[in-house]
Amino acid sequence: MAARGTPKLIRTLGGEIHKRPPVWMMRQAGRHLPEYLELRSRARDFLDFCYTPSMAAEATLQPVKRYGMDGAILFADILLILDAMGRGVRFEKGIGPIVETIGGPGDLDTVPLSAVADRLAPVSETVSRVKSQLSPATSLIGFAGAPWTVLIYAIEGRGKTDKNEARSWVYTRPDDLGRALELMSEATARYMLAQAEAGADALMIFDSWAEGLADDVFRKIIISPTARLVSRLRELGVTLPIIGFPRGAGAMLAEYADQTGVSAVGLDTSAVPAHVNASLPADFPVQGHLDPLLLRAGGEQLVARTREIVAAYRGRPHIFNLGHGVLPDTPISNVETVVSCLRDG
Ligand code: CP3
């Protein structure tokens, strides 16, 4: 039994079912908020923003203050760990992230783990600052990218590629890929441990590029490195609930939920409620999965679909969220509509 005073989102991750599900949204902090744009204009660049705890804490809190979300997602980025591991990372307007590519796993092993942790210390500082300012009813979600999703950026150098270079490593360089994933799992476990120690209430693993993989490949590069990451976290003493988000997992979702050790799964936009309900154990918590394009479009259809998703998961622990991140040009009033629809039933 969860202790009294435990926030709704954490109780849901522990298996409680609520008529009105707790809510937060991926990328709830960021460019759709004028207060974010104002804060962002004061930072030298995006990395600097992420590494400045006063700013990152403020950005984390902005959507919570505005919307009264049940969850605050730490303001950081999945690529910070590559920067800390010694790969150059830049964010360029209109292009997105640019990462100095690796030639092999050795390039991920040049900075000792303790130094990686030290370089990411500002993120833990953000966690403790947010935690001290957050109402106890709101949960703070720490996060990292999954080993595969982060590795893609290290291999491809950019996000907007077909990912075939990275995916080919499965067949052409299996040992190098295995070693690189192992290094990512270990570094990520230390990073998430630090967030847990700094006061996060739950942790989330973003596997944004889990889509389009053959089933045997999915097991090798999604399930196995995530299972390793989760078991390392447990070995290191982390007891927090862990949400896994294997975007595009499709029919592999149940195996992912069963074999990685995560406490809950984040569902993406393409998840089919009947399939999810038929394939996951009845008490397995899920999070998701409103289409971000519908959130941006708004109107009656937004209210109707919000209600439909709530109804679809009525019988199981469910955290309401999007199927992917809030789009930059999303009207604030649409986010408000969803939140009030969930509060009023
Ligand atoms: O509200 C939140 O979710 C805040 C924290 C957060 C950011 N990135 C801030 C951010 C989180 C959880 C992420 C995760 C992230 N970053 C993912 C996984 C989730 C997903 O979207 O699939 C990925 C793949 C990245 C990598 C990344 N970071 C890309 C591809 C980009 C460029 C595209 C874009 O949206 O600009 C970023 C930059 C980024 N990360 C921004 C923010 C707010 C925009 C930077 C800016 O202000 O200019």
XYZ file of C-alpha atoms and ligand atoms in Angstrom:
393
model
C 0.000 0.000 0.000
C 1.249 3.448 -0.902
C 1.636 5.796 2.052
C -1.009 8.460 2.596
C 0.092 11.674 0.983
C 1.717 9.860 -1.916
C 0.795 11.852 -5.049
C -1.797 10.482 -7.467
C 0.678 9.945 -10.300
C 2.950 7.777 -8.142
C -0.018 5.857 -6.735
C -1.113 5.163 -10.297
C 2.342 3.844 -11.140
C 1.936 1.626 -8.080
C -1.267 0.149 -9.518
C -4.083 2.400 -8.275
C -6.967 3.065 -10.650
C -8.575 6.525 -10.764
C -11.785 7.662 -12.374
C -9.955 10.843 -13.348
C -6.448 9.863 -14.384
C -3.466 12.012 -13.395
C -2.092 14.038 -16.306
C 1.125 15.527 -17.636
C 2.386 15.959 -21.201
C 5.671 15.111 -22.867
C 7.427 18.339 -23.875
C 5.016 20.294 -21.708
C 7.874 22.686 -21.056
C 9.148 24.460 -24.093
C 8.262 26.519 -27.072
C 4.475 26.570 -26.898
C 4.791 28.603 -23.682
C 5.540 32.355 -23.955
C 7.168 32.282 -20.507
C 9.557 29.590 -21.802
C 10.486 31.651 -24.850
C 11.182 34.621 -22.611
C 13.416 32.554 -20.294
C 15.127 30.869 -23.253
C 16.013 34.229 -24.797
C 18.185 34.927 -21.772
C 20.369 31.813 -22.247
C 23.468 31.764 -24.440
C 22.401 28.495 -26.076
C 20.244 25.459 -25.363
C 23.003 23.429 -23.665
C 23.806 26.348 -21.438
C 20.121 26.600 -20.568
C 20.027 22.909 -19.586
C 23.203 23.236 -17.494
C 21.988 26.319 -15.601
C 19.939 24.945 -12.680
C 18.094 28.200 -11.939
C 16.818 28.382 -15.525
C 16.176 24.667 -15.993
C 14.271 24.565 -12.690
C 12.137 27.507 -13.747
C 11.385 25.874 -17.129
C 10.411 22.635 -15.344
C 7.987 24.496 -13.094
C 6.381 26.731 -15.746
C 3.856 24.215 -17.139
C 3.023 22.994 -13.634
C 2.215 26.540 -12.516
C 0.216 27.323 -15.622
C -1.765 24.097 -16.002
C -1.655 22.365 -12.618
C -0.211 19.184 -14.104
C 0.187 16.134 -11.836
C 3.705 15.627 -13.112
C 6.679 17.895 -13.692
C 9.196 16.597 -16.228
C 12.753 17.600 -15.494
C 13.923 20.180 -18.011
C 16.996 18.690 -19.703
C 17.633 16.737 -22.905
C 18.395 13.122 -23.749
C 21.584 14.209 -25.539
C 23.270 15.822 -22.512
C 24.787 12.460 -21.647
C 26.661 12.366 -24.967
C 28.035 15.812 -24.259
C 29.145 14.574 -20.820
C 30.726 11.492 -22.433
C 32.916 13.783 -24.483
C 31.035 13.913 -27.794
C 30.398 17.426 -29.018
C 26.675 18.273 -29.045
C 25.144 21.415 -30.548
C 21.546 22.442 -31.111
C 21.011 24.458 -34.230
C 17.896 26.428 -35.057
C 15.950 24.783 -37.847
C 18.231 21.706 -37.901
C 17.968 20.312 -34.377
C 20.777 18.505 -32.590
C 24.159 17.889 -34.205
C 26.442 15.347 -32.530
C 30.097 14.555 -33.219
C 29.855 10.993 -34.543
C 31.619 7.962 -33.085
C 33.787 5.597 -35.102
C 33.270 2.768 -32.640
C 32.450 2.006 -28.998
C 35.932 3.164 -27.912
C 34.831 6.732 -28.593
C 32.185 6.372 -25.873
C 34.758 5.191 -23.358
C 37.153 8.122 -23.230
C 35.677 9.897 -20.218
C 35.607 7.971 -16.889
C 32.106 7.354 -15.511
C 32.773 9.486 -12.443
C 33.663 12.417 -14.702
C 30.492 11.846 -16.749
C 28.501 12.058 -13.516
C 30.366 15.219 -12.472
C 29.609 16.934 -15.763
C 25.925 16.129 -15.303
C 25.855 17.405 -11.713
C 23.963 20.588 -12.751
C 21.034 18.363 -13.806
C 20.858 16.838 -10.317
C 21.035 20.342 -8.914
C 17.987 21.199 -11.058
C 16.184 18.155 -9.642
C 16.791 19.233 -6.053
C 15.780 22.820 -6.751
C 12.532 21.773 -8.412
C 11.795 19.274 -5.680
C 12.127 21.941 -2.997
C 9.662 24.215 -4.819
C 7.116 21.646 -5.934
C 3.908 20.960 -4.040
C 3.913 17.437 -2.572
C 0.883 16.629 -4.773
C 3.000 17.005 -7.919
C 5.500 14.339 -8.920
C 8.887 15.111 -10.382
C 9.844 12.851 -13.270
C 13.539 12.477 -14.020
C 14.527 10.954 -17.354
C 17.163 9.826 -19.776
C 17.207 8.575 -23.323
C 17.300 4.817 -23.791
C 20.676 3.386 -24.848
C 19.561 2.755 -28.452
C 17.897 6.137 -29.043
C 20.901 8.045 -27.711
C 23.336 5.846 -29.608
C 21.536 6.618 -32.879
C 22.505 10.281 -32.482
C 26.120 9.285 -31.729
C 26.266 7.111 -34.861
C 24.251 9.256 -37.260
C 25.220 12.685 -35.956
C 21.728 14.060 -36.523
C 18.141 13.203 -35.736
C 16.456 13.682 -39.081
C 17.998 10.716 -40.893
C 16.579 7.348 -41.951
C 18.600 5.674 -39.119
C 19.836 3.029 -41.544
C 23.490 3.610 -40.692
C 22.842 2.889 -37.001
C 20.402 0.052 -37.753
C 22.950 -1.595 -40.060
C 25.376 -2.026 -37.167
C 23.079 -4.827 -35.940
C 24.223 -6.938 -38.882
C 27.575 -5.472 -39.893
C 29.124 -4.605 -36.509
C 27.209 -6.612 -33.878
C 30.050 -6.707 -31.339
C 30.705 -2.969 -31.589
C 26.992 -2.278 -31.270
C 26.676 -4.574 -28.242
C 29.614 -2.883 -26.516
C 28.333 0.613 -27.331
C 24.880 -0.230 -25.926
C 26.504 -1.660 -22.792
C 28.480 1.547 -22.260
C 25.327 3.625 -22.773
C 23.350 1.490 -20.293
C 26.033 1.856 -17.638
C 26.514 5.616 -18.056
C 22.743 6.130 -18.153
C 22.232 4.086 -14.974
C 24.702 6.351 -13.115
C 22.996 9.457 -14.505
C 19.530 8.273 -13.478
C 20.812 7.177 -10.060
C 22.029 10.755 -9.514
C 18.568 12.095 -10.428
C 16.950 9.640 -8.017
C 19.332 10.650 -5.232
C 18.601 14.321 -5.902
C 14.887 13.753 -5.285
C 13.091 12.596 -8.453
C 9.816 10.752 -7.711
C 9.792 8.613 -10.863
C 12.090 8.005 -13.819
C 11.296 7.731 -17.505
C 13.329 6.124 -20.290
C 12.690 7.700 -23.712
C 13.191 5.236 -26.575
C 11.930 7.555 -29.290
C 13.417 5.483 -32.108
C 12.149 2.037 -31.156
C 10.020 2.019 -34.301
C 10.484 0.073 -37.512
C 12.619 -2.759 -36.134
C 12.485 -6.478 -36.899
C 11.364 -8.435 -33.828
C 14.738 -10.100 -33.231
C 16.441 -6.710 -33.598
C 13.944 -5.117 -31.208
C 14.922 -7.721 -28.592
C 18.641 -7.041 -29.085
C 18.714 -3.263 -29.158
C 15.592 -2.163 -27.287
C 14.605 -4.836 -24.762
C 18.002 -6.123 -23.739
C 19.806 -2.755 -23.136
C 16.714 -1.387 -21.361
C 16.533 -4.490 -19.150
C 20.222 -4.002 -18.345
C 19.640 -0.328 -17.501
C 16.685 -1.128 -15.240
C 18.503 -3.948 -13.469
C 21.599 -1.759 -12.948
C 19.342 0.906 -11.414
C 17.807 -1.672 -9.078
C 21.292 -2.989 -8.161
C 22.350 0.566 -7.377
C 19.434 0.789 -4.941
C 16.936 2.828 -6.952
C 13.402 1.818 -5.948
C 11.470 4.519 -7.856
C 8.877 3.558 -10.456
C 10.315 3.546 -13.976
C 8.254 4.379 -17.077
C 9.554 2.998 -20.367
C 8.525 4.736 -23.611
C 9.378 2.516 -26.590
C 7.895 4.736 -29.285
C 6.606 2.663 -32.184
C 6.994 -0.698 -30.389
C 3.662 -1.874 -31.826
C 3.228 -5.613 -31.401
C 6.456 -5.818 -29.328
C 4.950 -3.758 -26.505
C 3.877 -6.680 -24.313
C 7.279 -8.324 -24.526
C 8.902 -4.994 -23.686
C 6.608 -4.568 -20.654
C 7.250 -8.119 -19.510
C 10.990 -8.346 -20.000
C 12.566 -4.958 -19.323
C 11.476 -4.654 -15.694
C 9.857 -1.237 -16.206
C 6.938 -0.381 -13.895
C 4.794 1.194 -16.627
C 4.815 1.796 -20.370
C 4.319 5.040 -22.237
C 2.076 4.467 -25.265
C 2.661 6.332 -28.501
C 0.076 7.897 -30.806
C -0.324 4.722 -32.859
C -1.184 2.510 -29.850
C -4.490 0.678 -30.238
C -6.374 0.542 -26.910
C -8.002 -2.835 -27.590
C -4.616 -4.324 -28.452
C -2.938 -2.747 -25.427
C -5.653 -4.034 -23.117
C -5.577 -7.503 -24.614
C -1.814 -7.860 -24.516
C -0.746 -6.292 -21.206
C -1.610 -7.718 -17.757
C -4.773 -6.014 -16.426
C -2.920 -4.257 -13.605
C 0.022 -3.006 -15.690
C 0.084 0.825 -15.673
C 0.050 2.690 -18.987
C 0.626 6.313 -19.937
C -0.633 8.080 -23.032
C -1.593 8.635 -25.795
C -3.451 11.606 -27.323
C -2.271 12.650 -30.787
C -0.213 15.886 -30.461
C -1.708 17.035 -33.777
C -5.182 16.812 -32.257
C -4.012 18.754 -29.219
C -2.826 21.437 -31.603
C -6.032 21.370 -33.670
C -8.419 21.538 -30.687
C -12.202 21.786 -30.784
C -14.935 19.274 -29.998
C -12.891 16.430 -31.455
C -10.200 17.081 -28.830
C -12.677 16.735 -25.971
C -14.265 13.653 -27.535
C -10.962 11.840 -28.076
C -9.701 12.772 -24.585
C -12.827 11.148 -23.130
C -12.424 8.154 -25.420
C -8.863 7.507 -24.249
C -9.868 7.837 -20.591
C -12.737 5.397 -21.156
C -10.497 2.931 -23.012
C -8.217 2.497 -19.974
C -10.869 2.844 -17.269
C -10.106 -0.603 -15.871
C -6.356 -0.227 -15.459
C -3.895 2.221 -13.897
C -3.616 5.029 -16.463
C -1.716 8.316 -16.617
C -3.071 10.637 -19.283
C -0.428 11.990 -21.668
C 0.226 12.558 -25.350
C 1.505 9.960 -27.787
C 4.539 12.198 -28.386
C 5.615 15.721 -27.431
C 3.585 18.951 -27.429
C 4.159 20.733 -30.749
C 5.599 24.272 -30.539
C 2.576 26.015 -32.072
C 0.000 24.359 -29.797
C -2.542 26.857 -28.363
C -2.390 27.119 -24.583
C -6.189 27.008 -24.423
C -6.182 23.506 -25.950
C -3.902 22.186 -23.207
C -6.223 23.834 -20.681
C -9.223 22.169 -22.310
C -7.690 18.702 -21.886
C -6.667 19.306 -18.285
C -10.076 20.647 -17.287
C -11.830 17.818 -19.126
C -9.826 15.363 -16.995
C -10.529 17.242 -13.784
C -14.270 17.625 -14.379
C -14.888 14.110 -15.591
O 8.851 19.177 -21.342
C 9.807 18.420 -21.588
O 9.601 17.286 -22.059
C 11.162 18.954 -21.224
C 12.384 18.232 -21.350
C 12.801 17.529 -22.641
C 13.439 18.139 -23.774
N 13.845 17.142 -24.608
C 13.674 19.577 -23.977
C 13.991 20.095 -25.320
C 12.759 16.162 -22.873
C 12.118 15.069 -22.010
C 13.425 15.928 -24.112
C 13.637 14.582 -24.658
C 14.189 14.425 -25.995
N 15.149 15.176 -26.628
C 13.872 13.343 -26.853
C 12.933 12.204 -26.488
C 11.505 12.569 -26.634
C 11.057 12.758 -28.047
O 10.715 13.904 -28.379
O 11.045 11.766 -28.794
C 14.614 13.489 -28.033
C 14.581 12.564 -29.235
C 15.437 14.671 -27.882
C 16.445 15.190 -28.839
C 16.130 16.567 -29.248
N 16.245 17.683 -28.433
C 15.709 17.005 -30.526
C 15.444 16.104 -31.707
C 15.584 18.398 -30.451
C 15.266 19.332 -31.581
C 13.848 19.336 -31.959
C 13.112 20.389 -31.185
O 12.026 20.071 -30.669
O 13.611 21.512 -31.157
C 15.874 18.795 -29.120
C 15.827 20.158 -28.556
C 14.954 20.384 -27.349
N 14.856 19.563 -26.255
C 14.119 21.512 -27.123
C 13.524 21.340 -25.860
C 12.593 22.277 -25.154
C 13.992 22.710 -28.049
C 15.159 23.628 -27.838
C 14.829 25.088 -27.969
O 14.284 25.694 -27.034
O 15.157 25.622 -29.024
